[in-house]
Structures are given as C-alpha cells and as structure tokens.
Short mmCIF file of C-alpha atoms in Angstrom, two decimals:
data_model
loop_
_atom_site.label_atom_id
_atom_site.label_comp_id
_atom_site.label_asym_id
_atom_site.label_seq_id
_atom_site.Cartn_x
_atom_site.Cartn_y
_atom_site.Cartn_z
CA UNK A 7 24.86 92.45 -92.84
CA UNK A 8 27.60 90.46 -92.29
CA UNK A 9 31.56 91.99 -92.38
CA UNK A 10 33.16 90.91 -95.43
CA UNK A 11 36.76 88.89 -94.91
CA UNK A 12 39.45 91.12 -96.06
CA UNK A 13 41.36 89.99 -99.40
CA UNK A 14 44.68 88.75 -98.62
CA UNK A 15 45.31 87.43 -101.86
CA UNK A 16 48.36 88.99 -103.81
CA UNK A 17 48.68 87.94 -107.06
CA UNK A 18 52.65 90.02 -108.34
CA UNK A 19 52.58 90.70 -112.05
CA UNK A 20 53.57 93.67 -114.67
CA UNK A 21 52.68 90.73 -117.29
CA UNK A 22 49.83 91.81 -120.10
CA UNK A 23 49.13 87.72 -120.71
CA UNK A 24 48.62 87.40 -116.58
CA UNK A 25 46.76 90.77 -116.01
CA UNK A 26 44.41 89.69 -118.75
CA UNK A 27 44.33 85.83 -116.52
CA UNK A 28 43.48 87.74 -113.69
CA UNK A 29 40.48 89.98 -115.22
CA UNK A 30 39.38 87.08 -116.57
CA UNK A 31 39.62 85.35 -113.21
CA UNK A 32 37.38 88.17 -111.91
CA UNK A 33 34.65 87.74 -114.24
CA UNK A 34 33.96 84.06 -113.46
CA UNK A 35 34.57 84.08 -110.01
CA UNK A 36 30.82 84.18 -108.92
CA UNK A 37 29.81 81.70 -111.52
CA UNK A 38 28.87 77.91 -110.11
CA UNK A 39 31.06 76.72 -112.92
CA UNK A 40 34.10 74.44 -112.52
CA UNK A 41 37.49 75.65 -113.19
CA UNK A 42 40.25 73.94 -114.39
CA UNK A 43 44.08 75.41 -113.81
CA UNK A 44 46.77 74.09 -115.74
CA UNK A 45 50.57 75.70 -115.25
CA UNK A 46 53.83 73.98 -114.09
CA UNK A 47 54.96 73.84 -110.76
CA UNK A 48 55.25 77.10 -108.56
CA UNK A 49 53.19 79.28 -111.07
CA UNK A 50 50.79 80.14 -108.60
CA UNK A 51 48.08 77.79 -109.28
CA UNK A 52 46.58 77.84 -105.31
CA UNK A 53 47.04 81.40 -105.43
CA UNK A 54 44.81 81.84 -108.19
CA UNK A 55 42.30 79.73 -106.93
CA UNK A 56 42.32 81.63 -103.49
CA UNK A 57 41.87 84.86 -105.83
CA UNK A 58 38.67 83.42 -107.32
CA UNK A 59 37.33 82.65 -103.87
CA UNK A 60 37.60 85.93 -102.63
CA UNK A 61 36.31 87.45 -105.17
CA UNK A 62 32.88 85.63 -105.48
CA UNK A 63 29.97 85.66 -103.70
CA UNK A 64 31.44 82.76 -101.36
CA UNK A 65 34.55 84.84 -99.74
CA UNK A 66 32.86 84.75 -96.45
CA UNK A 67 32.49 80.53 -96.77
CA UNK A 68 35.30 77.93 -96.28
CA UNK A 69 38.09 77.57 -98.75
CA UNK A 70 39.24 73.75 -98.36
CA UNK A 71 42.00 72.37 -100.41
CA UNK A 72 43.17 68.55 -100.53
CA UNK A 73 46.25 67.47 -102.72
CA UNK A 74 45.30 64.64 -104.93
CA UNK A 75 48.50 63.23 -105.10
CA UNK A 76 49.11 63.60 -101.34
CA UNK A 77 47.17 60.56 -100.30
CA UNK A 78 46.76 56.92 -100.49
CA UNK A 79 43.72 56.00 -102.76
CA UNK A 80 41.81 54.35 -99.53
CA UNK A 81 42.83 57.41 -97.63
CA UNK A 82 42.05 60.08 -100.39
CA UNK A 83 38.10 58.24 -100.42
CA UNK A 84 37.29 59.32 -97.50
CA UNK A 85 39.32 62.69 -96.75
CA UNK A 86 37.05 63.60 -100.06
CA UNK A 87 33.32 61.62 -99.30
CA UNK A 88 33.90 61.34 -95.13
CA UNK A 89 32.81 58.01 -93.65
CA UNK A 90 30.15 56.58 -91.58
CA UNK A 91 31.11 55.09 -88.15
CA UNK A 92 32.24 51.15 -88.80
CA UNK A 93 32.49 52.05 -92.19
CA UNK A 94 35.93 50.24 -92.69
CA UNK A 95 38.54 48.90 -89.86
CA UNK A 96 39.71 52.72 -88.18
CA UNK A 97 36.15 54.30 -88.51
CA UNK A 98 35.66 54.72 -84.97
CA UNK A 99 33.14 57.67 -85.36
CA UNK A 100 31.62 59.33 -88.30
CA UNK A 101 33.69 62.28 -90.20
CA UNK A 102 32.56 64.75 -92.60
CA UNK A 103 34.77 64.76 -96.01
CA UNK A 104 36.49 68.21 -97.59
CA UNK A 105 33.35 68.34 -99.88
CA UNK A 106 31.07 68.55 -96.98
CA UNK A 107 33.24 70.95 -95.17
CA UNK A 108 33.51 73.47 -98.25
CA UNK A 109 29.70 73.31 -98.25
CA UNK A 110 28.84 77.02 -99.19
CA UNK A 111 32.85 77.74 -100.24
CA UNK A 112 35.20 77.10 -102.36
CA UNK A 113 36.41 73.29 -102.77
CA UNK A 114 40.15 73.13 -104.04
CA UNK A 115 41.25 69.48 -105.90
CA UNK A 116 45.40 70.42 -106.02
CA UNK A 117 46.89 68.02 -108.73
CA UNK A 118 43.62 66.30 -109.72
CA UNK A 119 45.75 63.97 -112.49
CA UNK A 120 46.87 62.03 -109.32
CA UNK A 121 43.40 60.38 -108.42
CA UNK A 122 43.08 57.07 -108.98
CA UNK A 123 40.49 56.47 -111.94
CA UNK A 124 37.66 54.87 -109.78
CA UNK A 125 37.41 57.88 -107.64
CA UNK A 126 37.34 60.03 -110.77
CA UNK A 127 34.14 58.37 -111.25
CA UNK A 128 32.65 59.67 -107.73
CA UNK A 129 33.80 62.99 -108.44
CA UNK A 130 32.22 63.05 -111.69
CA UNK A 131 29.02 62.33 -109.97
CA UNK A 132 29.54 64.57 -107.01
CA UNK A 133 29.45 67.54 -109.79
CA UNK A 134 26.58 66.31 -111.72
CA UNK A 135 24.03 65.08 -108.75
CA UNK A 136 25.34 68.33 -106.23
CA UNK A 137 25.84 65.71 -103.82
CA UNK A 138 27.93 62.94 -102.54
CA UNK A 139 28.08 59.53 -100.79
CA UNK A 140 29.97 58.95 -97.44
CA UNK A 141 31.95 56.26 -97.17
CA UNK A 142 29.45 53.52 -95.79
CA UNK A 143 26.66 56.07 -95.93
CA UNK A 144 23.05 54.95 -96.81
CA UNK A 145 21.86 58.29 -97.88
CA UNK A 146 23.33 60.93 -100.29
CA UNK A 147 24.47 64.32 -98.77
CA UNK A 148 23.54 67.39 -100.69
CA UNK A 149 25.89 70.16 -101.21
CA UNK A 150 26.37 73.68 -102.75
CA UNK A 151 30.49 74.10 -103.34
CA UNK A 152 32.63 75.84 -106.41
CA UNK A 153 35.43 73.16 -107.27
CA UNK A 154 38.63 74.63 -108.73
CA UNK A 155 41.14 71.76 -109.99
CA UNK A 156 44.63 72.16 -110.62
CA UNK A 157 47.15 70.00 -112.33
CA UNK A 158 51.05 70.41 -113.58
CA UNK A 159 50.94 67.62 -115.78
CA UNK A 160 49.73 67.21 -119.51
CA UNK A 161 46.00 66.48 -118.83
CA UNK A 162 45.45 65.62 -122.80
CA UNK A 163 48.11 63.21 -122.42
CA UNK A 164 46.62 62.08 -119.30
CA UNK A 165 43.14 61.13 -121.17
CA UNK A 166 44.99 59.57 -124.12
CA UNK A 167 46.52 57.21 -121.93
CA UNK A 168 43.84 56.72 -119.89
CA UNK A 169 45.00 57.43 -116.83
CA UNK A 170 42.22 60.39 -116.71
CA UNK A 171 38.84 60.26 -117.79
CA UNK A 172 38.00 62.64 -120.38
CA UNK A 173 33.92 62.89 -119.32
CA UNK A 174 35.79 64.50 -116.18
CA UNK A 175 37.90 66.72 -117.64
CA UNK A 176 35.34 68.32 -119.68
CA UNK A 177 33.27 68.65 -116.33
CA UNK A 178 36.16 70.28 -114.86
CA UNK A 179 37.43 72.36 -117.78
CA UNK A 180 34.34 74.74 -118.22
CA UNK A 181 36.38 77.58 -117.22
CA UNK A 182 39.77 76.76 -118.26
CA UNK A 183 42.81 78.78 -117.08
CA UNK A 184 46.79 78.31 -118.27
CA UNK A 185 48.99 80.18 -116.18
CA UNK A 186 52.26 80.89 -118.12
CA UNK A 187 55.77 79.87 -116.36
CA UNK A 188 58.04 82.87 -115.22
CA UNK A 189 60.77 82.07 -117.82
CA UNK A 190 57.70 83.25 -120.38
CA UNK A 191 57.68 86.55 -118.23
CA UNK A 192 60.66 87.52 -117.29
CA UNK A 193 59.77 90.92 -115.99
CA UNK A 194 57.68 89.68 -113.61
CA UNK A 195 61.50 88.17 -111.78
CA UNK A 196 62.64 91.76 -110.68
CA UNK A 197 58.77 92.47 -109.45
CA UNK A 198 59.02 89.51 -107.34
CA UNK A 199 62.11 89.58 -106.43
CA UNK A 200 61.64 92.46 -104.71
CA UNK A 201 57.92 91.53 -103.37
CA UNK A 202 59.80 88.63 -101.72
CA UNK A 203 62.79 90.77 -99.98
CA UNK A 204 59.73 92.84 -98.44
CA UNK A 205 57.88 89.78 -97.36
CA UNK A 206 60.80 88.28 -96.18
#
C-alpha cells in the first residue's frame, strides 16, 4: 500500500453554520460530483476545496488550480485543454492542459464567472463526455478528475445577464457550498487572530 499524504489543511472555526459546512464537506468529498463554492473574497474558498481533496479517495493525486479570471481568453484555452504542436503561432511543442494534469485529482476552476462564454461551452462538455479536446488535437483525451468551482460574484445574476450559462451552472452546482463572510461570525476573529500570530 501506498503512504497516505499527510492533511495540511486547516480550516479555523468555533462557528456552528461552518462546522456544519465542513461535515458536510466531509461527506461529499469522495463523490465524482461537481462542487460549486460561492462566498466573498478571503472566506476561504481554496481552502475548502483543498479540504475536500484530502479528504477523498484522490488525496494521494494532483490538486491543480487555475484562476479563471487570471488569463487572457486565448491563453486560458489552452492552460485548460493543452495544445498540439503548430496548433496556433507560439505552439512550438505539444503541452498537456490543467485538466489533463489533475487526471486522477482534484481539478480547481478559482472564479469560474470570469470565463469567457465560448469556453463555458468546452467545459460543459469536458464534464459531460469525461474528456476533452486539445487545442489543435484530432482525438479526444479521456480523463477521470473531481472539479470544484469557485466564484465571489452573484452567479444568478451572472445567468440572468447572460454572461454565464445556466446549463453550466447546474453542472457545476450539484454540490453547492456558501461559505458565510467573517462579519457573519464574528467569533471566529479572536480564533484567527490568534491562529495567525502563531503562524506568523
């Protein structure tokens, strides 16, 4: 057998709302299923998704996360699918994507609102088919992955204006998971406060 990584995921909370997140979290962590986090900036939204990796049956594959929002749309294509040599002017040898290096892991979509709407398309195959397309490929490349996505922004609003498409979001929201801001828990600051002085 295999050694098991170590969990170094430290999630710091008296709250009952975010103990009962993180039981929850527990339960679903070795399920296929997509998870959707929503929760404002600096609630812990990576950390949570981290939590469900090493909790499931995948701890001992990659965990690979790409921000969305970090990217150019041509550049965000193929850091996602990867690219076939001479695929576009740059290509000067064939690279994997995130999707086929979380093959067996955990693949984490940070601020998913932020992709532009034609990739949301891809991705919305990628997790029906279990596979995806290089960029300039001929031949789809299966793959076994978990996606967790996470967003800060109003994802209902998102869909109403069409900036987000809803067959997506219901793709990505089978497991969905609000993570409440700290001014909600305010005992949680002292907790912290001190978990940070330790750290630090």
């Amino acid at each position: 057998a295999t050694p098991q990584k170590q969990k170094t995921t430290r999630i710091v909370t008296g709250d009952d709302t975010m103990k009962r997140l993180l039981d929850l979290t527990k339960q679903v962590s070795d399920s296929k299923a997509s998870i959707l986090i929503q929760g404002e900036s600096g609630t812990g939204k990576e950390l949570f998704a981290r939590f469900v990796h090493e909790n499931s049956q995948r701890r001992d594959g990659p965990f690979i996360a790409i921000n969305c929002g970090a990217l150019p749309e041509t550049l965000l294509e193929s850091e996602l699918f990867g690219h076939e040599k001479g695929a576009f002017t740059g290509a000067v040898s064939r690279k994997p994507g995130k999707f086929e290096l979380a093959d067996g892991g955990t693949l984490l979509l940070d601020e998913i609102t932020e992709m532009a709407f034609h990739l949301q398309s891809k991705l919305l195959r990628v997790l029906q088919e279990n596979e995806i397309d290089r960029v300039g490929g001929l031949h789809p490349i299966p793959i076994d992955i978990r996606v967790i996505a996470t967003t800060n922004r109003d994802i209902k609003e998102a869909i109403d204006k069409e900036n987000f498409r809803e067959d997506l979001f219901y793709r990505l929201n089978v497991i969905p998971i609000k993570i409440p801001p700290l001014r909600s828990r305010k005992g949680d600051i002292p907790m912290l406060a001190r978990h940070f002085i330790e750290k630090y």
